[in-house]
Amino acid sequence: MSFCLANIDVEAYNWLHDCSSRRRRRREVVLISLRSLWCRTHTHTLSLSWYPRFSRIRKKMANAVSGMAVHDECKLKFMELKAKRTYRFIVFKIEEKLKQVIVEKVGEPNENYEDFAASLPANECRYTVFDFDFVTEENVPKSRIFFIAWSPDTARVRSKMIYASTKERFKRELDGIQVELQATDPTEMGLDVIKSRAS
């Protein structure tokens, strides 16, 4: 079959559907390969609007990675941590049914790093803010507000996509973040990492 740029949509659609369902699946693979080859060798982008299955997959992926709204309590709790130091840390969760980021847990001022680390689920993504106190080499007490995107390797792929696509928008709501970390396992946000990034 000959695929020319002028009539590729019509020809491909007819070729795909003029066969049995079993053979159609094989032809879908061929068309995907042809699209990939075309895009690598031409400056034009080949439209797949005629391809029903691809359109459905693309729609599902777009829905999965769309950014979520941010509940007002998230900004309120963060402002209290920053201005009044009311909390040691805040854990934020994306509630998919509500389509928004919410506050899941707050840590009291007397809690420490171990309490903070223990508040993060081992197999689920979260955002968190941690107020870290330290003393400089000049013996000056200081603090740094960390934003940590916790995305463990064992978390669901869909969850990772949603948290990754929402992160930048969520961060813009938290005015005052000083250090950002991305962690996929506890060692990437260990106390030694926190100390080295704070100074």
mmCIF file of C-alpha atoms in Angstrom, residues 60-152:
data_model
loop_
_atom_site.group_PDB
_atom_site.id
_atom_site.type_symbol
_atom_site.label_atom_id
_atom_site.label_comp_id
_atom_site.label_asym_id
_atom_site.label_seq_id
_atom_site.Cartn_x
_atom_site.Cartn_y
_atom_site.Cartn_z
ATOM 1 C CA LYS A 60 -7.059 9.089 28.875
ATOM 2 C CA MET A 61 -3.416 10.168 29.241
ATOM 3 C CA ALA A 62 -4.393 13.838 29.085
ATOM 4 C CA ASN A 63 -6.956 13.325 31.825
ATOM 5 C CA ALA A 64 -4.433 11.471 33.960
ATOM 6 C CA VAL A 65 -1.795 14.189 33.844
ATOM 7 C CA SER A 66 -4.036 17.252 34.080
ATOM 8 C CA GLY A 67 -3.204 19.562 36.977
ATOM 9 C CA MET A 68 -5.363 19.518 40.099
ATOM 10 C CA ALA A 69 -6.875 22.422 42.006
ATOM 11 C CA VAL A 70 -5.328 23.509 45.321
ATOM 12 C CA HIS A 71 -7.472 23.641 48.440
ATOM 13 C CA ASP A 72 -7.279 26.940 50.339
ATOM 14 C CA GLU A 73 -6.210 25.114 53.508
ATOM 15 C CA CYS A 74 -2.905 24.212 51.824
ATOM 16 C CA LYS A 75 -1.953 27.867 51.444
ATOM 17 C CA LEU A 76 -3.241 28.746 54.904
ATOM 18 C CA LYS A 77 -1.237 26.016 56.656
ATOM 19 C CA PHE A 78 1.890 26.906 54.694
ATOM 20 C CA MET A 79 1.597 30.588 55.654
ATOM 21 C CA GLU A 80 1.265 29.571 59.298
ATOM 22 C CA LEU A 81 4.390 27.433 59.025
ATOM 23 C CA LYS A 82 6.351 30.192 57.324
ATOM 24 C CA ALA A 83 5.230 33.197 59.359
ATOM 25 C CA LYS A 84 4.377 31.748 62.769
ATOM 26 C CA ARG A 85 6.344 28.472 62.669
ATOM 27 C CA THR A 86 3.209 26.743 63.887
ATOM 28 C CA TYR A 87 4.229 23.435 62.311
ATOM 29 C CA ARG A 88 7.428 21.490 61.726
ATOM 30 C CA PHE A 89 6.141 19.964 58.510
ATOM 31 C CA ILE A 90 3.058 19.625 56.315
ATOM 32 C CA VAL A 91 2.162 16.628 54.150
ATOM 33 C CA PHE A 92 -0.045 17.285 51.134
ATOM 34 C CA LYS A 93 -2.037 14.690 49.220
ATOM 35 C CA ILE A 94 -3.774 14.771 45.844
ATOM 36 C CA GLU A 95 -7.350 13.617 46.315
ATOM 37 C CA GLU A 96 -8.220 12.319 42.856
ATOM 38 C CA LYS A 97 -11.972 12.103 43.488
ATOM 39 C CA LEU A 98 -12.061 15.751 44.569
ATOM 40 C CA LYS A 99 -9.495 16.709 41.901
ATOM 41 C CA GLN A 100 -7.504 18.853 44.296
ATOM 42 C CA VAL A 101 -4.491 18.970 46.590
ATOM 43 C CA ILE A 102 -5.407 18.792 50.267
ATOM 44 C CA VAL A 103 -3.592 18.820 53.617
ATOM 45 C CA GLU A 104 -3.156 15.276 54.884
ATOM 46 C CA LYS A 105 -1.080 15.815 58.021
ATOM 47 C CA VAL A 106 0.788 18.485 59.973
ATOM 48 C CA GLY A 107 3.690 18.041 62.376
ATOM 49 C CA GLU A 108 3.917 19.884 65.666
ATOM 50 C CA PRO A 109 6.873 22.265 66.233
ATOM 51 C CA ASN A 110 8.519 19.860 68.702
ATOM 52 C CA GLU A 111 8.588 16.998 66.196
ATOM 53 C CA ASN A 112 11.867 16.149 64.450
ATOM 54 C CA TYR A 113 13.149 14.831 61.131
ATOM 55 C CA GLU A 114 12.433 11.206 62.050
ATOM 56 C CA ASP A 115 8.787 12.071 62.707
ATOM 57 C CA PHE A 116 8.662 13.877 59.394
ATOM 58 C CA ALA A 117 10.151 10.985 57.410
ATOM 59 C CA ALA A 118 7.828 8.486 59.100
ATOM 60 C CA SER A 119 4.787 10.505 57.986
ATOM 61 C CA LEU A 120 5.385 9.702 54.295
ATOM 62 C CA PRO A 121 3.788 6.511 52.916
ATOM 63 C CA ALA A 122 6.236 3.993 51.480
ATOM 64 C CA ASN A 123 4.270 3.261 48.296
ATOM 65 C CA GLU A 124 2.371 6.472 47.569
ATOM 66 C CA CYS A 125 3.335 9.892 46.236
ATOM 67 C CA ARG A 126 3.061 13.027 48.323
ATOM 68 C CA TYR A 127 4.168 16.655 48.454
ATOM 69 C CA THR A 128 5.622 17.856 51.705
ATOM 70 C CA VAL A 129 7.079 20.973 53.281
ATOM 71 C CA PHE A 130 9.679 20.684 56.035
ATOM 72 C CA ASP A 131 10.979 23.541 58.198
ATOM 73 C CA PHE A 132 14.598 22.626 58.943
ATOM 74 C CA ASP A 133 16.522 24.375 61.733
ATOM 75 C CA PHE A 134 20.314 24.411 61.710
ATOM 76 C CA VAL A 135 23.309 26.353 62.982
ATOM 77 C CA THR A 136 25.910 27.796 60.612
ATOM 78 C CA GLU A 137 29.668 27.502 61.015
ATOM 79 C CA GLU A 138 29.565 31.032 62.460
ATOM 80 C CA ASN A 139 27.218 29.688 65.163
ATOM 81 C CA VAL A 140 24.225 31.555 63.733
ATOM 82 C CA PRO A 141 20.841 29.797 64.022
ATOM 83 C CA LYS A 142 18.939 29.644 60.759
ATOM 84 C CA SER A 143 16.143 27.739 59.080
ATOM 85 C CA ARG A 144 15.251 26.645 55.560
ATOM 86 C CA ILE A 145 11.854 25.702 54.193
ATOM 87 C CA PHE A 146 12.139 22.592 52.037
ATOM 88 C CA PHE A 147 9.641 21.492 49.435
ATOM 89 C CA ILE A 148 9.968 17.768 48.741
ATOM 90 C CA ALA A 149 8.191 15.893 45.973
ATOM 91 C CA TRP A 150 8.019 12.330 47.281
ATOM 92 C CA SER A 151 7.524 9.870 44.396
ATOM 93 C CA PRO A 152 8.675 6.361 45.391
#
